[in-house]
Every structure is written in C-alpha cells, then in structure tokens.
Amino acid sequence: MMVRKNRGATTVEFILLFPFIMAMLYAAAVYGITFFAKYQMQDAVDRAVAAALHVDRSAYAADEITVEVTSRAGEALVGLKEGLPGPLVDVCTTKPIGGIEMVVCSLTYPSFKENPIVPSLNFGWLGKFPPLPESLEVSARAAF
C-alpha cells in the first residue's frame, strides 16, 4: 500500500530537476568554450611578443630597433589571429614603462556579449543565461 502513495514522485522530481541540471551542463560548456577561446587569444599575443624578441639587435641602428620590434610583433599577431574566432582587434606597440622600453601586444573581442562564440539562451524578463562578459581582452608584454 505504501507503494501506491509514492507512485509518480520520481517522475515529478525528474521533471522539476532536469531543467536545472541541463542549465548547469550548458553553462559549463559555454564557459569552457569561452575560457578556451581566451586561452587561444592569450597564446597568440604571447607568441607575437616572443616573435618580436627575435630581432637581431646588431643588424639595426639604435633608433630602428623599436620600429622593427613593433612591426615584427604586429605581423606575427596578424598571422596568429587568423585562426581565432570572432572579430578581433589587435594592437602591438612599444612604450616605456618605468623607464624600460616594452613591446605590448593585445587582442580584444569587443562585442563578445552581443556576438558570443556559443549562443546564450534568452529567458525574456529573466535575462540571458549564462551571463557572459562584455568583451574578452588579453595582453602580453616584454622588455627589449
């Protein structure tokens, strides 16, 4: 007789919990893909800065080294960002930081929230799920 009172309870629990479990799995997948994209962007700027540091300083005059380092970093970053997702904005510059000349490269995915790699689910007045950052930004720098 106890079996008849509990009949259907498992089905009701499943119906109530299944959407939450699926939402957690979807959020984990979206954040995993987002973090992997950011990792790929960071790898690209790291490699661009490393490529800029392979300038033979003895082959250039002192005032030409900065131009060569910047152009080499920019060329490397343009080539490396081609395989990355999204509309990316790349910048490679040299600037003095604390009296030390640095090459600084950065990549920005400016409209990540509006144009994400994986779509968000829109729940109307509840908003979009999962919440995503406005943009993805990475940078790398090295002294030369």
mmCIF file of C-alpha atoms in Angstrom:
data_model
loop_
_atom_site.group_PDB
_atom_site.id
_atom_site.type_symbol
_atom_site.label_atom_id
_atom_site.label_comp_id
_atom_site.label_asym_id
_atom_site.label_seq_id
_atom_site.Cartn_x
_atom_site.Cartn_y
_atom_site.Cartn_z
ATOM 1 C CA MET A 1 0.000 0.000 0.000
ATOM 2 C CA MET A 2 2.887 2.395 0.595
ATOM 3 C CA VAL A 3 3.975 1.898 -2.983
ATOM 4 C CA ARG A 4 0.768 3.450 -4.348
ATOM 5 C CA LYS A 5 1.177 6.690 -2.320
ATOM 6 C CA ASN A 6 4.689 7.330 -3.715
ATOM 7 C CA ARG A 7 3.834 6.435 -7.276
ATOM 8 C CA GLY A 8 4.891 9.180 -9.692
ATOM 9 C CA ALA A 9 7.089 11.007 -7.171
ATOM 10 C CA THR A 10 10.224 10.124 -9.111
ATOM 11 C CA THR A 11 8.710 11.473 -12.316
ATOM 12 C CA VAL A 12 7.755 14.757 -10.652
ATOM 13 C CA GLU A 13 11.235 15.127 -9.144
ATOM 14 C CA PHE A 14 12.813 14.431 -12.530
ATOM 15 C CA ILE A 15 10.587 16.992 -14.252
ATOM 16 C CA LEU A 16 11.462 19.607 -11.636
ATOM 17 C CA LEU A 17 15.229 18.967 -11.525
ATOM 18 C CA PHE A 18 16.001 18.158 -15.162
ATOM 19 C CA PRO A 19 15.934 21.804 -16.403
ATOM 20 C CA PHE A 20 18.371 22.863 -13.677
ATOM 21 C CA ILE A 21 20.761 20.028 -14.443
ATOM 22 C CA MET A 22 20.654 20.840 -18.161
ATOM 23 C CA ALA A 23 21.223 24.544 -17.409
ATOM 24 C CA MET A 24 24.312 23.719 -15.323
ATOM 25 C CA LEU A 25 25.687 21.471 -18.077
ATOM 26 C CA TYR A 26 25.035 24.132 -20.732
ATOM 27 C CA ALA A 27 26.669 26.839 -18.605
ATOM 28 C CA ALA A 28 29.694 24.612 -18.032
ATOM 29 C CA ALA A 29 30.021 24.031 -21.782
ATOM 30 C CA VAL A 30 29.635 27.749 -22.622
ATOM 31 C CA TYR A 31 32.172 28.836 -20.005
ATOM 32 C CA GLY A 32 34.564 26.078 -21.058
ATOM 33 C CA ILE A 33 34.454 27.217 -24.677
ATOM 34 C CA THR A 34 34.782 30.872 -23.611
ATOM 35 C CA PHE A 35 37.829 30.178 -21.437
ATOM 36 C CA PHE A 36 39.402 28.099 -24.203
ATOM 37 C CA ALA A 37 38.905 30.971 -26.661
ATOM 38 C CA LYS A 38 40.557 33.340 -24.200
ATOM 39 C CA TYR A 39 43.411 30.864 -23.761
ATOM 40 C CA GLN A 40 43.898 30.771 -27.549
ATOM 41 C CA MET A 41 43.909 34.575 -27.690
ATOM 42 C CA GLN A 42 46.482 34.740 -24.882
ATOM 43 C CA ASP A 43 48.660 32.185 -26.656
ATOM 44 C CA ALA A 44 48.565 34.315 -29.829
ATOM 45 C CA VAL A 45 49.714 37.506 -28.081
ATOM 46 C CA ASP A 46 52.392 35.592 -26.154
ATOM 47 C CA ARG A 47 53.751 34.183 -29.404
ATOM 48 C CA ALA A 48 53.638 37.599 -31.099
ATOM 49 C CA VAL A 49 55.678 39.152 -28.288
ATOM 50 C CA ALA A 50 58.114 36.230 -28.405
ATOM 51 C CA ALA A 51 58.491 36.680 -32.176
ATOM 52 C CA ALA A 52 59.262 40.356 -31.654
ATOM 53 C CA LEU A 53 62.100 39.486 -29.302
ATOM 54 C CA HIS A 54 63.923 37.528 -32.010
ATOM 55 C CA VAL A 55 65.221 40.717 -33.616
ATOM 56 C CA ASP A 56 68.960 40.752 -34.237
ATOM 57 C CA ARG A 57 69.920 43.972 -32.486
ATOM 58 C CA SER A 58 73.280 44.130 -34.254
ATOM 59 C CA ALA A 59 71.588 44.347 -37.668
ATOM 60 C CA TYR A 60 69.759 47.623 -36.897
ATOM 61 C CA ALA A 61 70.658 51.080 -35.697
ATOM 62 C CA ALA A 62 69.501 52.030 -32.207
ATOM 63 C CA ASP A 63 66.597 54.141 -33.471
ATOM 64 C CA GLU A 64 65.424 51.407 -35.905
ATOM 65 C CA ILE A 65 65.143 48.608 -33.337
ATOM 66 C CA THR A 66 61.866 49.912 -31.898
ATOM 67 C CA VAL A 67 60.269 50.072 -35.351
ATOM 68 C CA GLU A 68 61.483 46.577 -36.247
ATOM 69 C CA VAL A 69 60.274 45.066 -32.965
ATOM 70 C CA THR A 70 56.840 46.674 -33.365
ATOM 71 C CA SER A 71 56.439 45.625 -36.994
ATOM 72 C CA ARG A 72 57.577 42.064 -36.310
ATOM 73 C CA ALA A 73 55.147 41.740 -33.391
ATOM 74 C CA GLY A 74 52.309 43.202 -35.467
ATOM 75 C CA GLU A 75 52.959 40.881 -38.413
ATOM 76 C CA ALA A 76 53.117 37.858 -36.133
ATOM 77 C CA LEU A 77 49.899 38.824 -34.368
ATOM 78 C CA VAL A 78 48.020 39.342 -37.645
ATOM 79 C CA GLY A 79 49.077 35.874 -38.787
ATOM 80 C CA LEU A 80 48.255 34.243 -35.462
ATOM 81 C CA LYS A 81 44.800 35.783 -35.055
ATOM 82 C CA GLU A 82 43.509 34.418 -38.377
ATOM 83 C CA GLY A 83 42.575 31.057 -36.858
ATOM 84 C CA LEU A 84 40.846 32.573 -33.839
ATOM 85 C CA PRO A 85 37.074 33.041 -33.532
ATOM 86 C CA GLY A 86 35.311 36.378 -33.598
ATOM 87 C CA PRO A 87 36.029 39.870 -34.833
ATOM 88 C CA LEU A 88 39.306 40.620 -33.053
ATOM 89 C CA VAL A 89 41.041 43.971 -32.677
ATOM 90 C CA ASP A 90 44.821 43.662 -32.447
ATOM 91 C CA VAL A 91 47.312 46.248 -31.222
ATOM 92 C CA CYS A 92 51.092 45.994 -30.959
ATOM 93 C CA THR A 93 53.018 48.983 -29.684
ATOM 94 C CA THR A 94 56.182 49.840 -27.846
ATOM 95 C CA LYS A 95 56.131 52.138 -24.870
ATOM 96 C CA PRO A 96 58.310 52.938 -21.909
ATOM 97 C CA ILE A 97 57.018 51.504 -18.656
ATOM 98 C CA GLY A 98 59.010 52.525 -15.601
ATOM 99 C CA GLY A 99 61.884 53.701 -17.789
ATOM 100 C CA ILE A 100 62.146 50.362 -19.623
ATOM 101 C CA GLU A 101 61.166 50.063 -23.274
ATOM 102 C CA MET A 102 58.458 47.391 -23.621
ATOM 103 C CA VAL A 103 56.689 45.763 -26.537
ATOM 104 C CA VAL A 104 52.988 45.369 -25.703
ATOM 105 C CA CYS A 105 50.564 43.301 -27.790
ATOM 106 C CA SER A 106 46.867 42.934 -27.073
ATOM 107 C CA LEU A 107 43.832 41.275 -28.600
ATOM 108 C CA THR A 108 40.262 42.301 -27.878
ATOM 109 C CA TYR A 109 36.991 40.628 -28.798
ATOM 110 C CA PRO A 110 34.967 43.846 -28.339
ATOM 111 C CA SER A 111 31.367 42.678 -28.722
ATOM 112 C CA PHE A 112 31.551 39.287 -27.046
ATOM 113 C CA LYS A 113 28.253 39.662 -25.177
ATOM 114 C CA GLU A 114 26.319 40.540 -28.350
ATOM 115 C CA ASN A 115 28.155 38.091 -30.610
ATOM 116 C CA PRO A 116 29.371 35.208 -28.418
ATOM 117 C CA ILE A 117 31.103 32.090 -29.696
ATOM 118 C CA VAL A 118 28.319 29.953 -28.213
ATOM 119 C CA PRO A 119 24.834 31.481 -28.062
ATOM 120 C CA SER A 120 23.220 32.416 -24.775
ATOM 121 C CA LEU A 121 19.693 31.399 -24.002
ATOM 122 C CA ASN A 122 17.252 34.286 -23.660
ATOM 123 C CA PHE A 123 14.591 33.837 -20.982
ATOM 124 C CA GLY A 124 12.741 37.112 -21.585
ATOM 125 C CA TRP A 125 12.343 39.077 -18.375
ATOM 126 C CA LEU A 126 14.756 36.710 -16.593
ATOM 127 C CA GLY A 127 17.573 37.753 -18.935
ATOM 128 C CA LYS A 128 20.205 35.792 -20.818
ATOM 129 C CA PHE A 129 21.787 32.627 -19.487
ATOM 130 C CA PRO A 130 24.627 32.109 -18.817
ATOM 131 C CA PRO A 131 25.830 35.648 -18.143
ATOM 132 C CA LEU A 132 28.832 36.498 -20.328
ATOM 133 C CA PRO A 133 31.425 39.289 -20.175
ATOM 134 C CA GLU A 134 31.054 42.371 -22.384
ATOM 135 C CA SER A 135 34.383 41.687 -24.094
ATOM 136 C CA LEU A 136 37.381 39.380 -23.950
ATOM 137 C CA GLU A 137 40.744 41.099 -23.605
ATOM 138 C CA VAL A 138 44.249 39.682 -23.376
ATOM 139 C CA SER A 139 47.696 41.267 -23.486
ATOM 140 C CA ALA A 140 51.350 40.355 -23.223
ATOM 141 C CA ARG A 141 54.434 42.472 -22.803
ATOM 142 C CA ALA A 142 58.167 42.069 -22.674
ATOM 143 C CA ALA A 143 61.174 44.318 -22.302
ATOM 144 C CA PHE A 144 63.595 44.541 -25.217
#
